[in-house]
Amino acid sequence: MVEPAKNLNNQTVVIKSEKVSSPWLEAWKGFKKNKLAVVGACIVLFFIILAIFAPIIAPSGFNEHEYGKTLQPPSSEHWFGTDDFGRDILSRVIFGARVSLWVGFFSVLGSIVIGCALGIIAGYYGKWVDTIISRFFDIMLAFPSILLAIAIVAVLGPSLQNALIAIAIINVPNFGRLIRSKVLSVKQEEYIMAAKALGMNDSRILFKHILPNSIAPIIVQGTLAIATAIIECAALGFLGLGAQPPTAEWGKMLADSRQYLIQAPWTMIFPGLAIMLTVLGFNLMGDGLRDALDPKMKN
């Protein structure tokens, strides 16, 4: 931006002022420079498009049977082949993207909401409140996450919704501990002290000052956690504790096809590739976001 001004001798001079860029815009520029992160974002976007437009993109319904064409290899008619019920595997993989992404997004969203609420309270108020919440997180982290998820689903009953709840619960400590550590450092900043001195109430300090300045690591962790949630959803489906037949879910597809590994390997290869590519996409995107949002990673 160029601004005219006058000096003491009444002569016009030109003052150039640089345009101020927001931290989020700088992060976006940094993210775009990371080629692997962009590739990961494209993979994620591809599967999101598949999930949204599955009924239009899929060549057939996910539960349409052709009993005369069971275990057919990939061909021009069925690009990914057919399963033991004559169902088109490509269609089931496409519809399976809906299930996996739905569980991944909403389970992580639930974990963020609950974990951040507990972590903010623990970090801001401290003392016995912090002790109780921190010990609760420690107890949950003492159990292997997948075993805890299996136990929760076993109590609630096998279903996709209960698998989502279980995955959300087991990821709560990860977000809670992360936001707690961030709040402990942010609340010592001078502007927080000034807000308290001005008589600003706690809720306003938390939601207007502390939370916005603690959100960057949550975005990164949330992106990486979606990849983990998709794997956990597939694991529960493989064990028969997640999606139930005839729902098209990648983990359940792997479980149903394991007996045909030698006879018809394509029934396991394509659902496995879908899981691998989706998780890879979220991991690459999460690494790119970490590099873009973390000041320590910037030159």
Short mmCIF file of C-alpha atoms in Angstrom, two decimals:
data_model
loop_
_atom_site.label_atom_id
_atom_site.label_comp_id
_atom_site.label_asym_id
_atom_site.label_seq_id
_atom_site.Cartn_x
_atom_site.Cartn_y
_atom_site.Cartn_z
CA MET A 1 0.00 0.00 0.00
CA VAL A 2 1.32 3.47 -0.95
CA GLU A 3 0.41 6.51 1.16
CA PRO A 4 1.37 10.16 0.34
CA ALA A 5 2.70 12.30 3.17
CA LYS A 6 4.44 15.65 3.70
CA ASN A 7 7.73 16.24 5.47
CA LEU A 8 8.85 19.33 7.43
CA ASN A 9 9.82 21.15 4.22
CA ASN A 10 6.29 20.75 2.89
CA GLN A 11 7.52 18.27 0.27
CA THR A 12 5.40 15.30 -0.68
CA VAL A 13 7.00 11.94 -0.03
CA VAL A 14 5.72 8.44 -0.57
CA ILE A 15 5.51 6.01 2.30
CA LYS A 16 5.14 2.31 1.51
CA SER A 17 3.39 0.18 4.12
CA GLU A 18 3.43 -3.59 3.96
CA LYS A 19 0.15 -5.43 3.96
CA VAL A 20 -0.35 -7.28 7.23
CA SER A 21 -0.98 -10.99 6.72
CA SER A 22 -2.97 -13.11 9.18
CA PRO A 23 -1.36 -16.17 10.81
CA TRP A 24 -3.93 -18.43 9.14
CA LEU A 25 -3.05 -17.04 5.71
CA GLU A 26 0.62 -17.60 6.41
CA ALA A 27 -0.16 -21.15 7.51
CA TRP A 28 -2.09 -21.76 4.28
CA LYS A 29 0.86 -20.48 2.23
CA GLY A 30 3.20 -22.77 4.15
CA PHE A 31 0.86 -25.72 3.69
CA LYS A 32 0.72 -25.19 -0.09
CA LYS A 33 4.52 -25.28 -0.29
CA ASN A 34 4.53 -28.79 1.20
CA LYS A 35 3.99 -31.04 -1.82
CA LEU A 36 3.35 -34.20 0.19
CA ALA A 37 0.74 -32.38 2.29
CA VAL A 38 -1.03 -31.23 -0.87
CA VAL A 39 -1.00 -34.80 -2.20
CA GLY A 40 -2.50 -35.97 1.11
CA ALA A 41 -5.19 -33.30 0.93
CA CYS A 42 -6.05 -34.37 -2.63
CA ILE A 43 -6.37 -38.01 -1.52
CA VAL A 44 -8.65 -37.00 1.34
CA LEU A 45 -10.72 -34.78 -0.95
CA PHE A 46 -11.03 -37.66 -3.44
CA PHE A 47 -12.48 -40.00 -0.81
CA ILE A 48 -14.76 -37.27 0.54
CA ILE A 49 -16.17 -36.78 -2.96
CA LEU A 50 -16.64 -40.55 -3.28
CA ALA A 51 -18.52 -40.61 0.03
CA ILE A 52 -20.78 -37.67 -0.77
CA PHE A 53 -21.68 -38.79 -4.30
CA ALA A 54 -21.56 -42.56 -3.68
CA PRO A 55 -25.09 -43.25 -5.04
CA ILE A 56 -24.18 -41.42 -8.27
CA ILE A 57 -20.61 -42.69 -8.72
CA ALA A 58 -21.10 -46.34 -7.70
CA PRO A 59 -22.04 -48.59 -10.65
CA SER A 60 -24.57 -50.47 -8.51
CA GLY A 61 -26.02 -50.61 -5.01
CA PHE A 62 -23.78 -51.84 -2.20
CA ASN A 63 -26.09 -54.82 -1.55
CA GLU A 64 -27.16 -55.78 -5.07
CA HIS A 65 -26.60 -59.52 -5.57
CA GLU A 66 -25.77 -61.38 -8.76
CA TYR A 67 -25.61 -64.99 -7.63
CA GLY A 68 -24.48 -66.18 -11.06
CA LYS A 69 -21.36 -64.00 -10.83
CA THR A 70 -19.89 -64.81 -7.44
CA LEU A 71 -16.14 -64.31 -6.91
CA GLN A 72 -15.59 -62.96 -10.42
CA PRO A 73 -12.13 -61.44 -11.02
CA PRO A 74 -11.75 -57.78 -12.03
CA SER A 75 -13.13 -57.14 -15.51
CA SER A 76 -14.58 -54.37 -17.66
CA GLU A 77 -18.00 -55.09 -16.14
CA HIS A 78 -16.81 -55.24 -12.53
CA TRP A 79 -13.58 -53.26 -12.20
CA PHE A 80 -12.79 -54.59 -8.73
CA GLY A 81 -14.43 -57.98 -9.21
CA THR A 82 -17.30 -59.44 -7.14
CA ASP A 83 -17.52 -61.01 -3.70
CA ASP A 84 -18.99 -64.34 -2.54
CA PHE A 85 -22.54 -62.97 -2.89
CA GLY A 86 -21.97 -61.57 -6.37
CA ARG A 87 -21.89 -57.97 -5.12
CA ASP A 88 -19.77 -55.42 -6.97
CA ILE A 89 -16.69 -54.74 -4.84
CA LEU A 90 -16.08 -51.30 -6.38
CA SER A 91 -19.56 -50.19 -5.33
CA ARG A 92 -19.04 -51.53 -1.83
CA VAL A 93 -15.65 -49.81 -1.52
CA ILE A 94 -17.21 -46.51 -2.61
CA PHE A 95 -20.10 -46.83 -0.15
CA GLY A 96 -17.62 -47.98 2.50
CA ALA A 97 -15.92 -44.58 2.24
CA ARG A 98 -19.14 -43.07 3.61
CA VAL A 99 -19.07 -45.27 6.69
CA SER A 100 -15.36 -44.92 7.45
CA LEU A 101 -15.25 -41.15 6.99
CA TRP A 102 -18.48 -40.69 8.93
CA VAL A 103 -17.08 -42.63 11.88
CA GLY A 104 -13.70 -40.92 11.57
CA PHE A 105 -15.02 -37.35 11.48
CA PHE A 106 -17.74 -37.61 14.12
CA SER A 107 -15.81 -39.77 16.58
CA VAL A 108 -12.92 -37.30 16.49
CA LEU A 109 -15.34 -34.37 16.78
CA GLY A 110 -16.83 -35.94 19.91
CA SER A 111 -13.34 -36.56 21.31
CA ILE A 112 -12.35 -32.94 20.67
CA VAL A 113 -15.45 -31.50 22.32
CA ILE A 114 -15.25 -33.67 25.46
CA GLY A 115 -11.44 -33.75 25.69
CA CYS A 116 -11.04 -30.00 25.19
CA ALA A 117 -13.75 -29.22 27.74
CA LEU A 118 -12.06 -31.37 30.38
CA GLY A 119 -8.55 -30.22 29.43
CA ILE A 120 -9.42 -26.52 29.55
CA ILE A 121 -11.07 -26.89 32.97
CA ALA A 122 -8.09 -28.87 34.32
CA GLY A 123 -5.47 -26.50 32.95
CA TYR A 124 -7.22 -23.25 33.86
CA TYR A 125 -8.46 -24.02 37.37
CA GLY A 126 -5.68 -26.40 38.45
CA LYS A 127 -5.45 -27.71 42.02
CA TRP A 128 -7.79 -30.61 42.89
CA VAL A 129 -9.79 -30.19 39.69
CA ASP A 130 -6.65 -30.72 37.65
CA THR A 131 -5.65 -33.69 39.79
CA ILE A 132 -8.97 -35.51 39.36
CA ILE A 133 -9.19 -34.95 35.60
CA SER A 134 -5.52 -35.78 35.00
CA ARG A 135 -5.78 -39.03 36.96
CA PHE A 136 -8.91 -39.91 34.93
CA PHE A 137 -6.88 -39.44 31.74
CA ASP A 138 -4.03 -41.55 33.16
CA ILE A 139 -6.40 -44.40 34.00
CA MET A 140 -7.83 -44.41 30.46
CA LEU A 141 -4.36 -44.29 28.89
CA ALA A 142 -3.28 -47.25 31.02
CA PHE A 143 -5.41 -49.51 28.80
CA PRO A 144 -4.50 -50.30 25.17
CA SER A 145 -6.89 -48.20 23.09
CA ILE A 146 -8.22 -51.00 20.90
CA LEU A 147 -8.87 -53.25 23.93
CA LEU A 148 -10.74 -50.44 25.66
CA ALA A 149 -12.79 -49.89 22.50
CA ILE A 150 -13.62 -53.61 22.34
CA ALA A 151 -14.70 -53.57 26.00
CA ILE A 152 -16.95 -50.54 25.45
CA VAL A 153 -18.60 -52.05 22.37
CA ALA A 154 -19.01 -55.37 24.18
CA VAL A 155 -20.95 -53.56 26.91
CA LEU A 156 -23.03 -51.39 24.56
CA GLY A 157 -23.57 -54.05 21.90
CA PRO A 158 -22.09 -54.52 18.40
CA SER A 159 -23.19 -51.74 16.03
CA LEU A 160 -21.68 -48.96 13.98
CA GLN A 161 -23.05 -46.26 16.30
CA ASN A 162 -21.61 -47.95 19.38
CA ALA A 163 -18.27 -48.34 17.60
CA LEU A 164 -18.32 -44.59 16.96
CA ILE A 165 -19.01 -43.91 20.64
CA ALA A 166 -16.21 -46.24 21.71
CA ILE A 167 -13.69 -44.64 19.36
CA ALA A 168 -14.70 -41.18 20.58
CA ILE A 169 -14.25 -42.19 24.23
CA ILE A 170 -10.80 -43.76 23.84
CA ASN A 171 -9.43 -40.64 22.10
CA VAL A 172 -10.66 -38.18 24.76
CA PRO A 173 -7.44 -38.33 26.89
CA ASN A 174 -5.24 -37.49 23.89
CA PHE A 175 -7.04 -34.21 23.24
CA GLY A 176 -7.55 -33.50 26.95
CA ARG A 177 -3.86 -33.74 27.80
CA LEU A 178 -2.89 -31.74 24.72
CA ILE A 179 -5.22 -28.81 25.42
CA ARG A 180 -4.39 -28.91 29.15
CA SER A 181 -0.67 -28.45 28.48
CA LYS A 182 -1.41 -25.62 26.06
CA VAL A 183 -3.72 -23.87 28.54
CA LEU A 184 -1.10 -24.11 31.30
CA SER A 185 1.30 -22.08 29.16
CA VAL A 186 -1.22 -19.66 27.63
CA LYS A 187 -2.81 -18.67 30.95
CA GLN A 188 0.53 -17.28 32.12
CA GLU A 189 0.65 -14.76 29.25
CA GLU A 190 0.38 -11.06 30.08
CA TYR A 191 -2.83 -10.48 28.15
CA ILE A 192 -4.57 -13.17 30.24
CA MET A 193 -3.34 -11.50 33.42
CA ALA A 194 -4.62 -8.17 32.10
CA ALA A 195 -8.03 -9.67 31.30
CA LYS A 196 -8.30 -10.99 34.86
CA ALA A 197 -7.24 -7.63 36.26
CA LEU A 198 -10.00 -5.94 34.25
CA GLY A 199 -12.56 -8.23 35.89
CA MET A 200 -13.36 -10.33 32.83
CA ASN A 201 -15.23 -13.51 33.82
CA ASP A 202 -13.69 -16.95 33.40
CA SER A 203 -15.96 -18.14 30.59
CA ARG A 204 -15.10 -15.12 28.46
CA ILE A 205 -11.37 -15.55 29.11
CA LEU A 206 -11.57 -19.23 28.22
CA PHE A 207 -13.57 -18.93 25.02
CA LYS A 208 -12.34 -15.55 23.76
CA HIS A 209 -8.65 -15.68 24.63
CA ILE A 210 -7.37 -19.08 25.73
CA LEU A 211 -9.24 -21.41 23.35
CA PRO A 212 -8.50 -19.45 20.13
CA ASN A 213 -4.80 -19.36 21.03
CA SER A 214 -4.75 -23.10 21.75
CA ILE A 215 -6.64 -24.36 18.70
CA ALA A 216 -3.70 -24.91 16.29
CA PRO A 217 -2.36 -28.14 17.89
CA ILE A 218 -5.92 -29.44 18.19
CA ILE A 219 -6.41 -29.06 14.42
CA VAL A 220 -3.22 -31.00 13.74
CA GLN A 221 -4.00 -33.72 16.28
CA GLY A 222 -7.58 -33.97 15.03
CA THR A 223 -6.44 -34.56 11.45
CA LEU A 224 -4.07 -37.31 12.54
CA ALA A 225 -6.70 -38.77 14.88
CA ILE A 226 -9.16 -39.22 11.98
CA ALA A 227 -6.67 -41.60 10.37
CA THR A 228 -6.38 -43.53 13.63
CA ALA A 229 -10.17 -43.60 14.03
CA ILE A 230 -10.59 -45.08 10.54
CA ILE A 231 -8.14 -47.87 11.42
CA GLU A 232 -9.93 -48.51 14.73
CA CYS A 233 -13.29 -48.58 12.95
CA ALA A 234 -11.91 -51.12 10.48
CA ALA A 235 -10.47 -53.19 13.34
CA LEU A 236 -13.81 -53.28 15.17
CA GLY A 237 -15.57 -54.13 11.91
CA PHE A 238 -13.08 -56.92 11.26
CA LEU A 239 -13.87 -58.38 14.69
CA GLY A 240 -17.61 -58.16 14.03
CA LEU A 241 -18.14 -55.42 16.62
CA GLY A 242 -18.64 -52.52 14.23
CA ALA A 243 -20.86 -52.28 11.17
CA GLN A 244 -23.23 -55.21 10.77
CA PRO A 245 -24.29 -56.91 7.49
CA PRO A 246 -25.20 -55.87 4.89
CA THR A 247 -23.55 -52.47 5.56
CA ALA A 248 -20.54 -51.87 3.31
CA GLU A 249 -17.63 -51.15 5.69
CA TRP A 250 -13.99 -51.74 4.78
CA GLY A 251 -13.03 -53.66 7.92
CA LYS A 252 -16.10 -55.89 7.67
CA MET A 253 -15.33 -56.49 3.98
CA LEU A 254 -11.86 -57.71 4.96
CA ALA A 255 -13.31 -60.04 7.60
CA ASP A 256 -15.86 -61.50 5.18
CA SER A 257 -13.21 -62.07 2.50
CA ARG A 258 -10.37 -63.61 4.53
CA GLN A 259 -11.45 -67.17 3.69
CA TYR A 260 -11.11 -66.33 -0.02
CA LEU A 261 -7.59 -64.88 0.23
CA ILE A 262 -6.08 -67.58 -2.02
CA GLN A 263 -9.09 -68.19 -4.24
CA ALA A 264 -10.11 -64.56 -4.78
CA PRO A 265 -7.46 -62.18 -3.37
CA TRP A 266 -9.10 -59.12 -4.97
CA THR A 267 -11.89 -59.32 -2.38
CA MET A 268 -9.34 -58.27 0.27
CA ILE A 269 -6.87 -56.23 -1.77
CA PHE A 270 -9.20 -53.38 -2.76
CA PRO A 271 -10.78 -52.71 0.68
CA GLY A 272 -7.27 -52.89 2.17
CA LEU A 273 -5.96 -50.38 -0.38
CA ALA A 274 -8.87 -48.05 0.41
CA ILE A 275 -7.98 -48.10 4.11
CA MET A 276 -4.28 -47.60 3.38
CA LEU A 277 -4.80 -44.66 0.98
CA THR A 278 -7.28 -42.88 3.24
CA VAL A 279 -5.05 -43.19 6.30
CA LEU A 280 -2.02 -42.13 4.25
CA GLY A 281 -3.87 -39.06 2.99
CA PHE A 282 -4.84 -37.91 6.49
CA ASN A 283 -1.33 -38.56 7.83
CA LEU A 284 0.33 -36.56 5.05
CA MET A 285 -2.16 -33.74 5.49
CA GLY A 286 -1.69 -33.78 9.27
CA ASP A 287 2.10 -33.60 8.93
CA GLY A 288 1.71 -30.65 6.57
CA LEU A 289 -0.61 -28.85 8.98
CA ARG A 290 1.82 -29.44 11.83
CA ASP A 291 4.68 -27.92 9.84
CA ALA A 292 2.51 -24.96 8.78
CA LEU A 293 0.98 -24.19 12.17
CA ASP A 294 3.93 -24.90 14.48
CA PRO A 295 6.13 -21.78 14.83
CA LYS A 296 9.10 -23.97 15.75
CA MET A 297 8.96 -25.61 12.32
CA LYS A 298 9.23 -22.28 10.47
CA ASN A 299 12.51 -20.85 9.30
#
